[in-house]
Amino acid sequence: MFNIFAKKPTPEELVRKWSSSIRTQQRGLDRQASTLKQEEKKAERTIKQLAKRGDTASCKILAKELIQCRRQRTRIATNKAQLNSISMELNYQVSKLKVVGSLQKSTQVMKSVNRLMSVPQLQRTLGEMSREMMKAG
């Protein structure tokens, strides 16, 4: 059930959660790719054995299966690269948010400093001090 009073997660927490999910998906893709590679090697061995026997019909069927395995492995590699790209983009966005936050804070500090200091009054005071120092020698 949805809790109205629950604290909203910060962007960093969301990115951490999403990155964890992405890494889990990448590990799953790695497992699938290694399984496909094993099947590919097995199919190659079987094709060689059938070719020695002269069974071309079975060789053609297994060759088609081998091609499908290779295509699927390339798709998996593409998907993994896209997930990695998404993860890097999420991290980039979080770092951008941090920079924006620090710029906002520094702007607030500068506003406070400007509010506390009166530039014309400071210039008058510095002018008076320099005149007094000139008189003093």
JSON list of C-alpha atoms in Angstrom, two decimals:
[
{"chain": "A", "resi": 1, "resn": "MET", "atom": "CA", "xyz": [0.00, 0.00, 0.00]},
{"chain": "A", "resi": 2, "resn": "PHE", "atom": "CA", "xyz": [1.16, 3.52, -0.76]},
{"chain": "A", "resi": 3, "resn": "ASN", "atom": "CA", "xyz": [2.24, 5.50, 2.29]},
{"chain": "A", "resi": 4, "resn": "ILE", "atom": "CA", "xyz": [1.49, 9.22, 2.00]},
{"chain": "A", "resi": 5, "resn": "PHE", "atom": "CA", "xyz": [3.81, 10.17, 4.85]},
{"chain": "A", "resi": 6, "resn": "ALA", "atom": "CA", "xyz": [6.83, 8.25, 3.57]},
{"chain": "A", "resi": 7, "resn": "LYS", "atom": "CA", "xyz": [9.87, 10.32, 2.73]},
{"chain": "A", "resi": 8, "resn": "LYS", "atom": "CA", "xyz": [10.48, 10.63, -1.00]},
{"chain": "A", "resi": 9, "resn": "PRO", "atom": "CA", "xyz": [13.74, 9.00, -2.05]},
{"chain": "A", "resi": 10, "resn": "THR", "atom": "CA", "xyz": [16.53, 11.35, -3.06]},
{"chain": "A", "resi": 11, "resn": "PRO", "atom": "CA", "xyz": [17.83, 11.25, -6.64]},
{"chain": "A", "resi": 12, "resn": "GLU", "atom": "CA", "xyz": [21.02, 9.56, -5.38]},
{"chain": "A", "resi": 13, "resn": "GLU", "atom": "CA", "xyz": [19.01, 6.80, -3.71]},
{"chain": "A", "resi": 14, "resn": "LEU", "atom": "CA", "xyz": [16.93, 6.30, -6.86]},
{"chain": "A", "resi": 15, "resn": "VAL", "atom": "CA", "xyz": [20.04, 6.10, -9.03]},
{"chain": "A", "resi": 16, "resn": "ARG", "atom": "CA", "xyz": [21.66, 3.65, -6.60]},
{"chain": "A", "resi": 17, "resn": "LYS", "atom": "CA", "xyz": [18.55, 1.44, -6.78]},
{"chain": "A", "resi": 18, "resn": "TRP", "atom": "CA", "xyz": [18.34, 1.69, -10.58]},
{"chain": "A", "resi": 19, "resn": "SER", "atom": "CA", "xyz": [22.06, 1.04, -11.00]},
{"chain": "A", "resi": 20, "resn": "SER", "atom": "CA", "xyz": [21.76, -2.06, -8.86]},
{"chain": "A", "resi": 21, "resn": "SER", "atom": "CA", "xyz": [18.92, -3.27, -11.05]},
{"chain": "A", "resi": 22, "resn": "ILE", "atom": "CA", "xyz": [20.93, -2.54, -14.19]},
{"chain": "A", "resi": 23, "resn": "ARG", "atom": "CA", "xyz": [23.94, -4.47, -12.84]},
{"chain": "A", "resi": 24, "resn": "THR", "atom": "CA", "xyz": [21.66, -7.41, -12.06]},
{"chain": "A", "resi": 25, "resn": "GLN", "atom": "CA", "xyz": [20.34, -7.33, -15.62]},
{"chain": "A", "resi": 26, "resn": "GLN", "atom": "CA", "xyz": [23.89, -7.16, -17.00]},
{"chain": "A", "resi": 27, "resn": "ARG", "atom": "CA", "xyz": [24.92, -10.22, -14.98]},
{"chain": "A", "resi": 28, "resn": "GLY", "atom": "CA", "xyz": [21.89, -12.06, -16.35]},
{"chain": "A", "resi": 29, "resn": "LEU", "atom": "CA", "xyz": [22.89, -11.09, -19.88]},
{"chain": "A", "resi": 30, "resn": "ASP", "atom": "CA", "xyz": [26.44, -12.32, -19.20]},
{"chain": "A", "resi": 31, "resn": "ARG", "atom": "CA", "xyz": [25.06, -15.67, -18.06]},
{"chain": "A", "resi": 32, "resn": "GLN", "atom": "CA", "xyz": [22.92, -15.94, -21.19]},
{"chain": "A", "resi": 33, "resn": "ALA", "atom": "CA", "xyz": [25.87, -15.06, -23.41]},
{"chain": "A", "resi": 34, "resn": "SER", "atom": "CA", "xyz": [28.10, -17.69, -21.79]},
{"chain": "A", "resi": 35, "resn": "THR", "atom": "CA", "xyz": [25.35, -20.30, -22.14]},
{"chain": "A", "resi": 36, "resn": "LEU", "atom": "CA", "xyz": [24.96, -19.40, -25.81]},
{"chain": "A", "resi": 37, "resn": "LYS", "atom": "CA", "xyz": [28.72, -19.63, -26.30]},
{"chain": "A", "resi": 38, "resn": "GLN", "atom": "CA", "xyz": [28.72, -23.14, -24.84]},
{"chain": "A", "resi": 39, "resn": "GLU", "atom": "CA", "xyz": [25.83, -24.13, -27.10]},
{"chain": "A", "resi": 40, "resn": "GLU", "atom": "CA", "xyz": [27.71, -22.64, -30.04]},
{"chain": "A", "resi": 41, "resn": "LYS", "atom": "CA", "xyz": [30.81, -24.73, -29.31]},
{"chain": "A", "resi": 42, "resn": "LYS", "atom": "CA", "xyz": [28.66, -27.82, -28.86]},
{"chain": "A", "resi": 43, "resn": "ALA", "atom": "CA", "xyz": [26.92, -27.18, -32.19]},
{"chain": "A", "resi": 44, "resn": "GLU", "atom": "CA", "xyz": [30.28, -26.69, -33.91]},
{"chain": "A", "resi": 45, "resn": "ARG", "atom": "CA", "xyz": [31.57, -30.00, -32.56]},
{"chain": "A", "resi": 46, "resn": "THR", "atom": "CA", "xyz": [28.39, -31.76, -33.64]},
{"chain": "A", "resi": 47, "resn": "ILE", "atom": "CA", "xyz": [28.58, -30.20, -37.13]},
{"chain": "A", "resi": 48, "resn": "LYS", "atom": "CA", "xyz": [32.16, -31.43, -37.51]},
{"chain": "A", "resi": 49, "resn": "GLN", "atom": "CA", "xyz": [31.16, -34.94, -36.43]},
{"chain": "A", "resi": 50, "resn": "LEU", "atom": "CA", "xyz": [28.19, -35.00, -38.80]},
{"chain": "A", "resi": 51, "resn": "ALA", "atom": "CA", "xyz": [30.33, -33.65, -41.64]},
{"chain": "A", "resi": 52, "resn": "LYS", "atom": "CA", "xyz": [32.79, -36.51, -41.14]},
{"chain": "A", "resi": 53, "resn": "ARG", "atom": "CA", "xyz": [29.88, -38.93, -41.44]},
{"chain": "A", "resi": 54, "resn": "GLY", "atom": "CA", "xyz": [28.57, -37.13, -44.52]},
{"chain": "A", "resi": 55, "resn": "ASP", "atom": "CA", "xyz": [25.19, -36.10, -43.07]},
{"chain": "A", "resi": 56, "resn": "THR", "atom": "CA", "xyz": [24.74, -32.76, -44.86]},
{"chain": "A", "resi": 57, "resn": "ALA", "atom": "CA", "xyz": [21.04, -32.30, -44.03]},
{"chain": "A", "resi": 58, "resn": "SER", "atom": "CA", "xyz": [21.71, -32.35, -40.29]},
{"chain": "A", "resi": 59, "resn": "CYS", "atom": "CA", "xyz": [24.76, -30.12, -40.82]},
{"chain": "A", "resi": 60, "resn": "LYS", "atom": "CA", "xyz": [22.60, -27.49, -42.50]},
{"chain": "A", "resi": 61, "resn": "ILE", "atom": "CA", "xyz": [20.08, -27.53, -39.66]},
{"chain": "A", "resi": 62, "resn": "LEU", "atom": "CA", "xyz": [22.81, -27.20, -37.04]},
{"chain": "A", "resi": 63, "resn": "ALA", "atom": "CA", "xyz": [24.54, -24.47, -39.08]},
{"chain": "A", "resi": 64, "resn": "LYS", "atom": "CA", "xyz": [21.30, -22.45, -39.02]},
{"chain": "A", "resi": 65, "resn": "GLU", "atom": "CA", "xyz": [21.10, -22.96, -35.27]},
{"chain": "A", "resi": 66, "resn": "LEU", "atom": "CA", "xyz": [24.72, -21.86, -34.95]},
{"chain": "A", "resi": 67, "resn": "ILE", "atom": "CA", "xyz": [23.98, -18.67, -36.88]},
{"chain": "A", "resi": 68, "resn": "GLN", "atom": "CA", "xyz": [20.97, -17.97, -34.67]},
{"chain": "A", "resi": 69, "resn": "CYS", "atom": "CA", "xyz": [23.13, -18.41, -31.56]},
{"chain": "A", "resi": 70, "resn": "ARG", "atom": "CA", "xyz": [25.70, -15.95, -32.89]},
{"chain": "A", "resi": 71, "resn": "ARG", "atom": "CA", "xyz": [23.02, -13.40, -33.75]},
{"chain": "A", "resi": 72, "resn": "GLN", "atom": "CA", "xyz": [21.51, -13.74, -30.31]},
{"chain": "A", "resi": 73, "resn": "ARG", "atom": "CA", "xyz": [24.93, -13.25, -28.70]},
{"chain": "A", "resi": 74, "resn": "THR", "atom": "CA", "xyz": [25.43, -10.03, -30.67]},
{"chain": "A", "resi": 75, "resn": "ARG", "atom": "CA", "xyz": [21.97, -8.84, -29.58]},
{"chain": "A", "resi": 76, "resn": "ILE", "atom": "CA", "xyz": [22.85, -9.62, -25.97]},
{"chain": "A", "resi": 77, "resn": "ALA", "atom": "CA", "xyz": [26.12, -7.69, -26.30]},
{"chain": "A", "resi": 78, "resn": "THR", "atom": "CA", "xyz": [24.22, -4.74, -27.77]},
{"chain": "A", "resi": 79, "resn": "ASN", "atom": "CA", "xyz": [21.68, -4.82, -24.93]},
{"chain": "A", "resi": 80, "resn": "LYS", "atom": "CA", "xyz": [24.45, -4.97, -22.36]},
{"chain": "A", "resi": 81, "resn": "ALA", "atom": "CA", "xyz": [26.16, -1.96, -23.95]},
{"chain": "A", "resi": 82, "resn": "GLN", "atom": "CA", "xyz": [22.87, -0.04, -23.89]},
{"chain": "A", "resi": 83, "resn": "LEU", "atom": "CA", "xyz": [22.38, -0.87, -20.20]},
{"chain": "A", "resi": 84, "resn": "ASN", "atom": "CA", "xyz": [25.92, 0.32, -19.49]},
{"chain": "A", "resi": 85, "resn": "SER", "atom": "CA", "xyz": [25.18, 3.53, -21.37]},
{"chain": "A", "resi": 86, "resn": "ILE", "atom": "CA", "xyz": [22.02, 4.07, -19.33]},
{"chain": "A", "resi": 87, "resn": "SER", "atom": "CA", "xyz": [23.93, 3.51, -16.10]},
{"chain": "A", "resi": 88, "resn": "MET", "atom": "CA", "xyz": [26.61, 6.01, -17.09]},
{"chain": "A", "resi": 89, "resn": "GLU", "atom": "CA", "xyz": [23.95, 8.56, -18.08]},
{"chain": "A", "resi": 90, "resn": "LEU", "atom": "CA", "xyz": [22.24, 8.14, -14.69]},
{"chain": "A", "resi": 91, "resn": "ASN", "atom": "CA", "xyz": [25.53, 8.78, -12.89]},
{"chain": "A", "resi": 92, "resn": "TYR", "atom": "CA", "xyz": [26.16, 11.82, -15.10]},
{"chain": "A", "resi": 93, "resn": "GLN", "atom": "CA", "xyz": [22.73, 13.24, -14.28]},
{"chain": "A", "resi": 94, "resn": "VAL", "atom": "CA", "xyz": [23.29, 12.78, -10.55]},
{"chain": "A", "resi": 95, "resn": "SER", "atom": "CA", "xyz": [26.64, 14.54, -10.73]},
{"chain": "A", "resi": 96, "resn": "LYS", "atom": "CA", "xyz": [24.98, 17.36, -12.67]},
{"chain": "A", "resi": 97, "resn": "LEU", "atom": "CA", "xyz": [22.35, 17.65, -9.94]},
{"chain": "A", "resi": 98, "resn": "LYS", "atom": "CA", "xyz": [25.09, 17.89, -7.32]},
{"chain": "A", "resi": 99, "resn": "VAL", "atom": "CA", "xyz": [26.85, 20.67, -9.23]},
{"chain": "A", "resi": 100, "resn": "VAL", "atom": "CA", "xyz": [23.58, 22.56, -9.63]},
{"chain": "A", "resi": 101, "resn": "GLY", "atom": "CA", "xyz": [22.91, 22.18, -5.90]},
{"chain": "A", "resi": 102, "resn": "SER", "atom": "CA", "xyz": [26.34, 23.49, -4.95]},
{"chain": "A", "resi": 103, "resn": "LEU", "atom": "CA", "xyz": [25.95, 26.43, -7.34]},
{"chain": "A", "resi": 104, "resn": "GLN", "atom": "CA", "xyz": [22.60, 27.26, -5.75]},
{"chain": "A", "resi": 105, "resn": "LYS", "atom": "CA", "xyz": [24.16, 27.16, -2.29]},
{"chain": "A", "resi": 106, "resn": "SER", "atom": "CA", "xyz": [27.04, 29.39, -3.33]},
{"chain": "A", "resi": 107, "resn": "THR", "atom": "CA", "xyz": [24.55, 31.82, -4.87]},
{"chain": "A", "resi": 108, "resn": "GLN", "atom": "CA", "xyz": [22.65, 31.94, -1.60]},
{"chain": "A", "resi": 109, "resn": "VAL", "atom": "CA", "xyz": [25.87, 32.57, 0.31]},
{"chain": "A", "resi": 110, "resn": "MET", "atom": "CA", "xyz": [26.82, 35.38, -2.06]},
{"chain": "A", "resi": 111, "resn": "LYS", "atom": "CA", "xyz": [23.37, 36.95, -1.65]},
{"chain": "A", "resi": 112, "resn": "SER", "atom": "CA", "xyz": [23.73, 36.79, 2.13]},
{"chain": "A", "resi": 113, "resn": "VAL", "atom": "CA", "xyz": [27.19, 38.34, 2.00]},
{"chain": "A", "resi": 114, "resn": "ASN", "atom": "CA", "xyz": [25.96, 41.12, -0.30]},
{"chain": "A", "resi": 115, "resn": "ARG", "atom": "CA", "xyz": [23.02, 41.77, 2.01]},
{"chain": "A", "resi": 116, "resn": "LEU", "atom": "CA", "xyz": [25.34, 42.01, 5.03]},
{"chain": "A", "resi": 117, "resn": "MET", "atom": "CA", "xyz": [27.93, 44.21, 3.34]},
{"chain": "A", "resi": 118, "resn": "SER", "atom": "CA", "xyz": [27.20, 47.62, 1.92]},
{"chain": "A", "resi": 119, "resn": "VAL", "atom": "CA", "xyz": [29.68, 48.24, -0.88]},
{"chain": "A", "resi": 120, "resn": "PRO", "atom": "CA", "xyz": [29.44, 52.09, -0.87]},
{"chain": "A", "resi": 121, "resn": "GLN", "atom": "CA", "xyz": [29.91, 52.18, 2.91]},
{"chain": "A", "resi": 122, "resn": "LEU", "atom": "CA", "xyz": [32.87, 49.81, 2.63]},
{"chain": "A", "resi": 123, "resn": "GLN", "atom": "CA", "xyz": [34.43, 52.03, -0.04]},
{"chain": "A", "resi": 124, "resn": "ARG", "atom": "CA", "xyz": [34.00, 55.12, 2.17]},
{"chain": "A", "resi": 125, "resn": "THR", "atom": "CA", "xyz": [35.58, 53.32, 5.12]},
{"chain": "A", "resi": 126, "resn": "LEU", "atom": "CA", "xyz": [38.50, 52.13, 3.03]},
{"chain": "A", "resi": 127, "resn": "GLY", "atom": "CA", "xyz": [38.95, 55.64, 1.59]},
{"chain": "A", "resi": 128, "resn": "GLU", "atom": "CA", "xyz": [39.00, 57.16, 5.07]},
{"chain": "A", "resi": 129, "resn": "MET", "atom": "CA", "xyz": [41.50, 54.56, 6.26]},
{"chain": "A", "resi": 130, "resn": "SER", "atom": "CA", "xyz": [43.81, 55.24, 3.33]},
{"chain": "A", "resi": 131, "resn": "ARG", "atom": "CA", "xyz": [43.63, 59.03, 3.96]},
{"chain": "A", "resi": 132, "resn": "GLU", "atom": "CA", "xyz": [44.44, 58.50, 7.64]},
{"chain": "A", "resi": 133, "resn": "MET", "atom": "CA", "xyz": [47.35, 56.25, 6.73]},
{"chain": "A", "resi": 134, "resn": "MET", "atom": "CA", "xyz": [48.64, 58.88, 4.32]},
{"chain": "A", "resi": 135, "resn": "LYS", "atom": "CA", "xyz": [48.46, 61.53, 7.07]},
{"chain": "A", "resi": 136, "resn": "ALA", "atom": "CA", "xyz": [50.15, 59.20, 9.54]},
{"chain": "A", "resi": 137, "resn": "GLY", "atom": "CA", "xyz": [52.96, 58.76, 7.12]}
]
